[in-house]
Amino acid sequence: MILIDGKKVSAEIRNRLTKETAELKSKTGCAPGLATVLVGEDPASAAYVRIKNKVCAEVGFQSFEQNLPAETTEAQLIDLINELNRNDAVNGILVQLPLPNHIDPQKILLSLDPGKDVDGFHPINVGKLVLGDALLTPCTPTGIITLLDYYDIKIAGKHAVVLGRSNIVGRPMANLLLQRHATVTTCHSQTVGLEQITRQADILIAAVGRPHLLTSSMVKKGAAVIDVGITRVDGKLTGDVDFVSVSEKAGFITPVPGGVGPMTVAQLMANTLQAFKARNNFAGEVGSQIFRREEEDEAKVV
Ligand code: GUN
């Protein structure tokens, strides 16, 4: 079994981004800028946003941190987003989800400039992802593709099973795997015969937020198992995968913490750089392809 080290891969990506940012800065005099928008004081969301701003500064980006009170109205939030849309120093805008109940997240996401939507959540970017033509794709699933590439885990032709259909992870994950020519099955709370399906998976991605749902009997020997779950149980971060039993059967497995989590933040920075380059007409590789070794000819594949 090979333990997938998300911390190490994330650090490598952040180093590359730091170097590239310094070069761009010396050439152009500008650096990418990322705005984070947090509404309310949910401690987990506040912690994520703090990490994002810290890493943003580490790689040499400008960070614009916007922390708003929980009472902020939908109209006030849209006004702020419009301001950030107009601000040329801001290349990426991230609105931390979930938002308070009185704000409709779809309205907010629709107000983002799609070119600054570094989460890939705007309907335009979701549509482009489904068409296989997106520049900005959601950070967690894109970071997972990068991990698979880094460990040279083949995707094309493999059966990938995704547990969960959230807009943030499950749905975009399935689309990204399809784009890389996997045979993809999405499972969810209404799926019948879950174990028969998961046992067929060469790549198994658990993103349901149900601690230790995935046990050893549900996994094929040698499978790559990716755990996106982070639920606090008795003060400890717990994944969707029963790591102790599954690690005896899996060929590759991510730990929690230290697996997928650090990749999300690295990918957010990669997307921000991508948005900056697109805006300034610099060429460059797409953020999700940096460790890719599979050589399919996209044009020939149907
Ligand atoms: N909440 C949980 N994950 C995410 C994410 O990737 N982006 C945003 N904006 N909010 C989140």
Short mmCIF file of C-alpha atoms and ligand atoms in Angstrom, two decimals:
data_model
loop_
_atom_site.label_atom_id
_atom_site.label_comp_id
_atom_site.label_asym_id
_atom_site.label_seq_id
_atom_site.Cartn_x
_atom_site.Cartn_y
_atom_site.Cartn_z
CA MET A 1 0.00 0.00 0.00
CA ILE A 2 1.26 3.46 -0.89
CA LEU A 3 0.22 6.34 1.33
CA ILE A 4 -0.67 9.37 -0.79
CA ASP A 5 1.07 12.36 0.78
CA GLY A 6 -1.08 15.39 -0.01
CA LYS A 7 1.06 17.62 2.18
CA LYS A 8 4.18 16.83 0.16
CA VAL A 9 2.49 17.25 -3.25
CA SER A 10 0.81 20.45 -2.11
CA ALA A 11 4.17 21.85 -0.94
CA GLU A 12 5.70 21.02 -4.34
CA ILE A 13 2.91 22.83 -6.16
CA ARG A 14 3.15 25.83 -3.87
CA ASN A 15 6.91 26.01 -4.50
CA ARG A 16 6.35 25.98 -8.26
CA LEU A 17 3.69 28.68 -7.91
CA THR A 18 5.98 30.82 -5.75
CA LYS A 19 8.74 30.66 -8.38
CA GLU A 20 6.40 31.38 -11.26
CA THR A 21 4.79 34.27 -9.40
CA ALA A 22 8.20 35.84 -8.68
CA GLU A 23 9.10 35.56 -12.39
CA LEU A 24 5.81 37.07 -13.52
CA LYS A 25 6.21 39.85 -10.98
CA SER A 26 9.67 40.74 -12.21
CA LYS A 27 8.44 40.70 -15.84
CA THR A 28 5.17 42.56 -15.39
CA GLY A 29 5.39 44.33 -12.06
CA CYS A 30 2.13 42.70 -10.95
CA ALA A 31 1.21 39.65 -8.95
CA PRO A 32 -2.05 37.70 -8.93
CA GLY A 33 -4.60 38.84 -6.35
CA LEU A 34 -7.12 36.66 -4.51
CA ALA A 35 -10.13 37.97 -2.61
CA THR A 36 -11.76 35.73 -0.01
CA VAL A 37 -15.26 36.55 1.17
CA LEU A 38 -16.50 35.12 4.46
CA VAL A 39 -19.98 35.90 5.78
CA GLY A 40 -20.55 35.13 9.45
CA GLU A 41 -18.37 33.51 12.07
CA ASP A 42 -18.63 29.77 11.52
CA PRO A 43 -15.36 28.60 13.12
CA ALA A 44 -14.57 25.91 10.51
CA SER A 45 -15.19 28.32 7.59
CA ALA A 46 -13.15 31.04 9.34
CA ALA A 47 -10.26 28.58 9.80
CA TYR A 48 -10.35 27.57 6.08
CA VAL A 49 -10.35 31.20 4.98
CA ARG A 50 -7.41 32.00 7.29
CA ILE A 51 -5.37 29.15 5.75
CA LYS A 52 -6.25 30.29 2.23
CA ASN A 53 -5.06 33.84 2.98
CA LYS A 54 -1.89 32.60 4.65
CA VAL A 55 -0.93 30.41 1.68
CA CYS A 56 -1.88 33.24 -0.68
CA ALA A 57 0.71 35.49 0.99
CA GLU A 58 3.29 32.67 1.05
CA VAL A 59 3.19 32.18 -2.72
CA GLY A 60 3.51 35.93 -3.28
CA PHE A 61 -0.07 36.78 -4.24
CA GLN A 62 -1.90 39.85 -3.01
CA SER A 63 -4.69 38.87 -0.66
CA PHE A 64 -7.91 40.79 -0.16
CA GLU A 65 -9.67 39.38 2.89
CA GLN A 66 -13.30 40.39 3.27
CA ASN A 67 -14.94 39.25 6.51
CA LEU A 68 -18.56 40.32 6.77
CA PRO A 69 -21.06 40.00 9.64
CA ALA A 70 -23.67 37.22 9.57
CA GLU A 71 -26.45 39.84 9.11
CA THR A 72 -25.06 40.98 5.72
CA THR A 73 -27.90 41.05 3.19
CA GLU A 74 -27.87 39.37 -0.20
CA ALA A 75 -27.86 42.81 -1.87
CA GLN A 76 -24.89 44.00 0.20
CA LEU A 77 -22.95 40.86 -0.66
CA ILE A 78 -23.71 41.27 -4.37
CA ASP A 79 -22.55 44.92 -4.15
CA LEU A 80 -19.23 43.76 -2.69
CA ILE A 81 -18.82 41.11 -5.38
CA ASN A 82 -19.52 43.67 -8.11
CA GLU A 83 -16.80 45.86 -6.61
CA LEU A 84 -14.35 42.94 -6.60
CA ASN A 85 -15.39 42.07 -10.18
CA ARG A 86 -14.38 45.61 -11.22
CA ASN A 87 -11.11 45.65 -9.26
CA ASP A 88 -8.25 44.90 -11.70
CA ALA A 89 -5.91 43.88 -8.85
CA VAL A 90 -8.28 41.03 -7.98
CA ASN A 91 -7.90 37.98 -10.26
CA GLY A 92 -9.74 35.47 -8.13
CA ILE A 93 -12.80 35.72 -5.90
CA LEU A 94 -13.71 32.97 -3.44
CA VAL A 95 -16.98 33.14 -1.52
CA GLN A 96 -16.67 30.66 1.32
CA LEU A 97 -19.62 28.26 1.50
CA PRO A 98 -21.95 27.59 3.19
CA LEU A 99 -23.52 31.06 3.35
CA PRO A 100 -26.07 32.02 6.05
CA ASN A 101 -29.58 30.70 5.31
CA HIS A 102 -31.02 34.08 4.27
CA ILE A 103 -28.60 34.28 1.32
CA ASP A 104 -29.22 32.23 -1.84
CA PRO A 105 -25.82 30.79 -2.82
CA GLN A 106 -26.81 30.36 -6.49
CA LYS A 107 -27.63 34.08 -6.79
CA ILE A 108 -24.27 34.95 -5.29
CA LEU A 109 -22.32 32.57 -7.51
CA LEU A 110 -24.14 33.96 -10.55
CA SER A 111 -22.97 37.47 -9.66
CA LEU A 112 -19.29 36.47 -9.89
CA ASP A 113 -17.26 37.36 -12.97
CA PRO A 114 -16.77 33.82 -14.42
CA GLY A 115 -13.15 34.72 -15.25
CA LYS A 116 -12.49 35.38 -11.54
CA ASP A 117 -14.44 32.37 -10.27
CA VAL A 118 -11.47 30.44 -8.91
CA ASP A 119 -13.80 27.91 -7.24
CA GLY A 120 -15.30 26.97 -10.63
CA PHE A 121 -18.81 27.24 -9.15
CA HIS A 122 -20.37 29.83 -11.54
CA PRO A 123 -22.94 28.11 -13.82
CA ILE A 124 -20.87 29.13 -16.86
CA ASN A 125 -17.82 27.32 -15.48
CA VAL A 126 -19.93 24.32 -14.39
CA GLY A 127 -21.32 24.14 -17.94
CA LYS A 128 -17.84 24.41 -19.45
CA LEU A 129 -16.65 21.61 -17.17
CA VAL A 130 -19.48 19.37 -18.37
CA LEU A 131 -18.51 20.21 -21.96
CA GLY A 132 -14.88 19.38 -21.15
CA ASP A 133 -13.74 22.92 -21.86
CA ALA A 134 -13.21 24.66 -18.51
CA LEU A 135 -10.23 26.77 -17.47
CA LEU A 136 -11.29 27.08 -13.82
CA THR A 137 -12.46 23.83 -12.22
CA PRO A 138 -13.41 23.18 -8.57
CA CYS A 139 -10.35 23.00 -6.30
CA THR A 140 -10.92 19.79 -4.34
CA PRO A 141 -11.70 17.47 -7.28
CA THR A 142 -9.01 19.09 -9.43
CA GLY A 143 -6.52 18.61 -6.60
CA ILE A 144 -7.51 14.93 -6.50
CA ILE A 145 -6.79 14.54 -10.24
CA THR A 146 -3.37 16.12 -9.57
CA LEU A 147 -2.73 13.58 -6.78
CA LEU A 148 -3.66 10.68 -9.08
CA ASP A 149 -1.30 12.06 -11.73
CA TYR A 150 1.52 12.62 -9.25
CA TYR A 151 1.37 8.97 -8.15
CA ASP A 152 1.00 7.88 -11.80
CA ILE A 153 -2.35 6.24 -11.11
CA LYS A 154 -3.89 5.62 -14.55
CA ILE A 155 -7.36 7.08 -15.06
CA ALA A 156 -8.23 6.35 -18.71
CA GLY A 157 -10.25 3.15 -19.06
CA LYS A 158 -10.46 2.59 -15.29
CA HIS A 159 -13.68 2.29 -13.34
CA ALA A 160 -13.93 5.28 -11.03
CA VAL A 161 -16.65 5.27 -8.39
CA VAL A 162 -17.53 8.57 -6.71
CA LEU A 163 -19.52 8.50 -3.47
CA GLY A 164 -21.41 11.78 -3.13
CA ARG A 165 -23.00 14.24 -5.57
CA SER A 166 -22.34 17.62 -3.98
CA ASN A 167 -21.76 20.61 -6.23
CA ILE A 168 -18.41 21.19 -4.52
CA VAL A 169 -16.91 17.70 -4.85
CA GLY A 170 -18.96 14.74 -6.17
CA ARG A 171 -20.46 16.17 -9.36
CA PRO A 172 -17.35 18.02 -10.60
CA MET A 173 -15.20 15.01 -9.59
CA ALA A 174 -17.28 12.70 -11.80
CA ASN A 175 -16.99 15.14 -14.70
CA LEU A 176 -13.22 15.55 -14.36
CA LEU A 177 -12.77 11.75 -14.26
CA LEU A 178 -14.97 11.38 -17.33
CA GLN A 179 -12.91 14.01 -19.11
CA ARG A 180 -9.87 11.85 -18.37
CA HIS A 181 -11.66 8.86 -19.92
CA ALA A 182 -12.57 6.87 -16.82
CA THR A 183 -15.80 4.87 -16.73
CA VAL A 184 -17.56 6.76 -13.97
CA THR A 185 -20.27 5.72 -11.52
CA THR A 186 -21.70 8.22 -9.05
CA CYS A 187 -23.27 6.77 -5.89
CA HIS A 188 -25.40 8.66 -3.37
CA SER A 189 -27.83 8.25 -0.50
CA GLN A 190 -30.43 6.51 -2.72
CA THR A 191 -28.03 4.09 -4.38
CA VAL A 192 -29.10 0.46 -4.08
CA GLY A 193 -26.40 -2.19 -3.61
CA LEU A 194 -23.59 0.25 -2.80
CA GLU A 195 -21.07 -2.43 -1.87
CA GLN A 196 -21.42 -4.32 -5.19
CA ILE A 197 -20.62 -1.07 -7.01
CA THR A 198 -17.73 0.13 -4.84
CA ARG A 199 -16.08 -3.31 -5.06
CA GLN A 200 -15.69 -2.76 -8.82
CA ALA A 201 -13.81 0.51 -8.42
CA ASP A 202 -10.20 0.90 -9.52
CA ILE A 203 -10.43 4.47 -8.22
CA LEU A 204 -12.77 5.03 -5.29
CA ILE A 205 -13.52 8.54 -4.09
CA ALA A 206 -15.51 9.05 -0.89
CA ALA A 207 -17.04 12.51 -0.45
CA VAL A 208 -20.17 12.08 1.66
CA GLY A 209 -19.16 13.33 5.14
CA ARG A 210 -20.14 10.08 6.87
CA PRO A 211 -17.31 8.97 9.14
CA HIS A 212 -15.89 5.54 8.31
CA LEU A 213 -18.70 4.69 5.88
CA LEU A 214 -16.29 2.91 3.58
CA THR A 215 -15.03 -0.34 5.08
CA SER A 216 -12.64 -3.00 3.82
CA SER A 217 -15.34 -5.30 2.39
CA MET A 218 -16.41 -2.46 0.02
CA VAL A 219 -12.98 -2.12 -1.58
CA LYS A 220 -11.30 -4.08 -4.40
CA LYS A 221 -7.74 -5.22 -3.69
CA GLY A 222 -5.24 -2.72 -5.07
CA ALA A 223 -7.75 0.12 -5.57
CA ALA A 224 -6.77 3.78 -5.19
CA VAL A 225 -8.91 5.13 -2.34
CA ILE A 226 -9.31 8.88 -1.94
CA ASP A 227 -10.95 10.18 1.22
CA VAL A 228 -12.52 13.64 1.01
CA GLY A 229 -14.45 13.37 4.30
CA ILE A 230 -13.57 15.60 7.23
CA THR A 231 -15.99 15.24 10.11
CA ARG A 232 -15.03 16.13 13.65
CA VAL A 233 -15.66 13.12 15.90
CA ASP A 234 -14.69 13.50 19.57
CA GLY A 235 -12.53 16.46 18.58
CA LYS A 236 -10.65 14.46 15.93
CA LEU A 237 -10.89 14.95 12.14
CA THR A 238 -12.36 11.73 10.75
CA GLY A 239 -12.60 10.66 7.11
CA ASP A 240 -15.29 8.73 5.22
CA VAL A 241 -12.89 5.78 4.98
CA ASP A 242 -12.14 3.30 7.75
CA PHE A 243 -8.42 3.85 7.22
CA VAL A 244 -7.10 1.00 9.38
CA SER A 245 -8.99 -1.80 7.63
CA VAL A 246 -9.08 -0.27 4.11
CA SER A 247 -5.33 0.46 4.06
CA GLU A 248 -4.67 -3.29 4.21
CA LYS A 249 -6.53 -3.81 0.95
CA ALA A 250 -5.99 -0.60 -1.03
CA GLY A 251 -3.07 -0.07 -3.42
CA PHE A 252 -3.06 3.67 -2.67
CA ILE A 253 -4.87 5.59 0.06
CA THR A 254 -5.06 9.18 1.32
CA PRO A 255 -4.87 9.90 5.05
CA VAL A 256 -7.15 12.34 6.90
CA PRO A 257 -5.78 14.87 7.63
CA GLY A 258 -2.84 15.33 5.23
CA GLY A 259 -4.39 13.85 2.08
CA VAL A 260 -6.91 15.82 0.02
CA GLY A 261 -7.16 18.90 2.30
CA PRO A 262 -3.79 20.50 1.50
CA MET A 263 -4.43 19.93 -2.23
CA THR A 264 -7.58 22.07 -2.17
CA VAL A 265 -5.61 25.11 -1.02
CA ALA A 266 -2.75 24.51 -3.49
CA GLN A 267 -5.29 24.18 -6.32
CA LEU A 268 -6.99 27.42 -5.31
CA MET A 269 -3.65 29.19 -5.76
CA ALA A 270 -3.06 27.40 -9.09
CA ASN A 271 -6.50 28.53 -10.26
CA THR A 272 -5.78 32.12 -9.19
CA LEU A 273 -2.54 32.11 -11.17
CA GLN A 274 -4.44 30.59 -14.10
CA ALA A 275 -7.05 33.37 -13.92
CA PHE A 276 -4.27 35.98 -13.77
CA LYS A 277 -2.55 34.49 -16.83
CA ALA A 278 -5.78 34.24 -18.81
CA ARG A 279 -6.58 37.84 -18.01
CA ASN A 280 -3.11 38.99 -19.07
CA ASN A 281 -2.88 36.69 -22.11
CA PHE A 282 0.04 34.61 -20.82
CA ALA A 283 0.23 31.05 -22.08
CA GLY A 284 0.57 28.24 -19.56
CA GLU A 285 -0.45 24.77 -18.66
CA VAL A 286 -3.94 24.22 -17.28
CA GLY A 287 -3.86 23.96 -13.48
CA SER A 288 -4.97 20.33 -13.32
CA GLN A 289 -2.41 19.00 -15.75
CA ILE A 290 0.95 19.70 -14.16
CA PHE A 291 1.86 16.12 -13.23
CA ARG A 292 -0.05 14.46 -16.06
CA ARG A 293 1.75 11.63 -17.83
CA GLU A 294 -1.15 9.95 -19.62
CA GLU A 295 -0.87 10.70 -23.29
CA GLU A 296 -4.31 10.32 -24.81
CA ASP A 297 -5.04 12.31 -27.93
CA GLU A 298 -8.09 14.30 -26.79
CA ALA A 299 -9.09 15.06 -30.38
CA LYS A 300 -9.44 11.39 -31.30
CA VAL A 301 -11.44 10.27 -28.30
CA VAL A 302 -15.21 10.04 -28.41
N1 GUN B 1 -16.75 25.13 1.45
C1 GUN B 1 -16.25 23.87 1.48
N2 GUN B 1 -15.40 23.67 0.45
C2 GUN B 1 -15.35 24.83 -0.23
C3 GUN B 1 -14.63 25.24 -1.40
O1 GUN B 1 -13.86 24.49 -2.03
N3 GUN B 1 -14.84 26.51 -1.79
C4 GUN B 1 -15.69 27.35 -1.13
N4 GUN B 1 -15.84 28.58 -1.61
N5 GUN B 1 -16.38 27.00 -0.06
C5 GUN B 1 -16.19 25.75 0.39
#
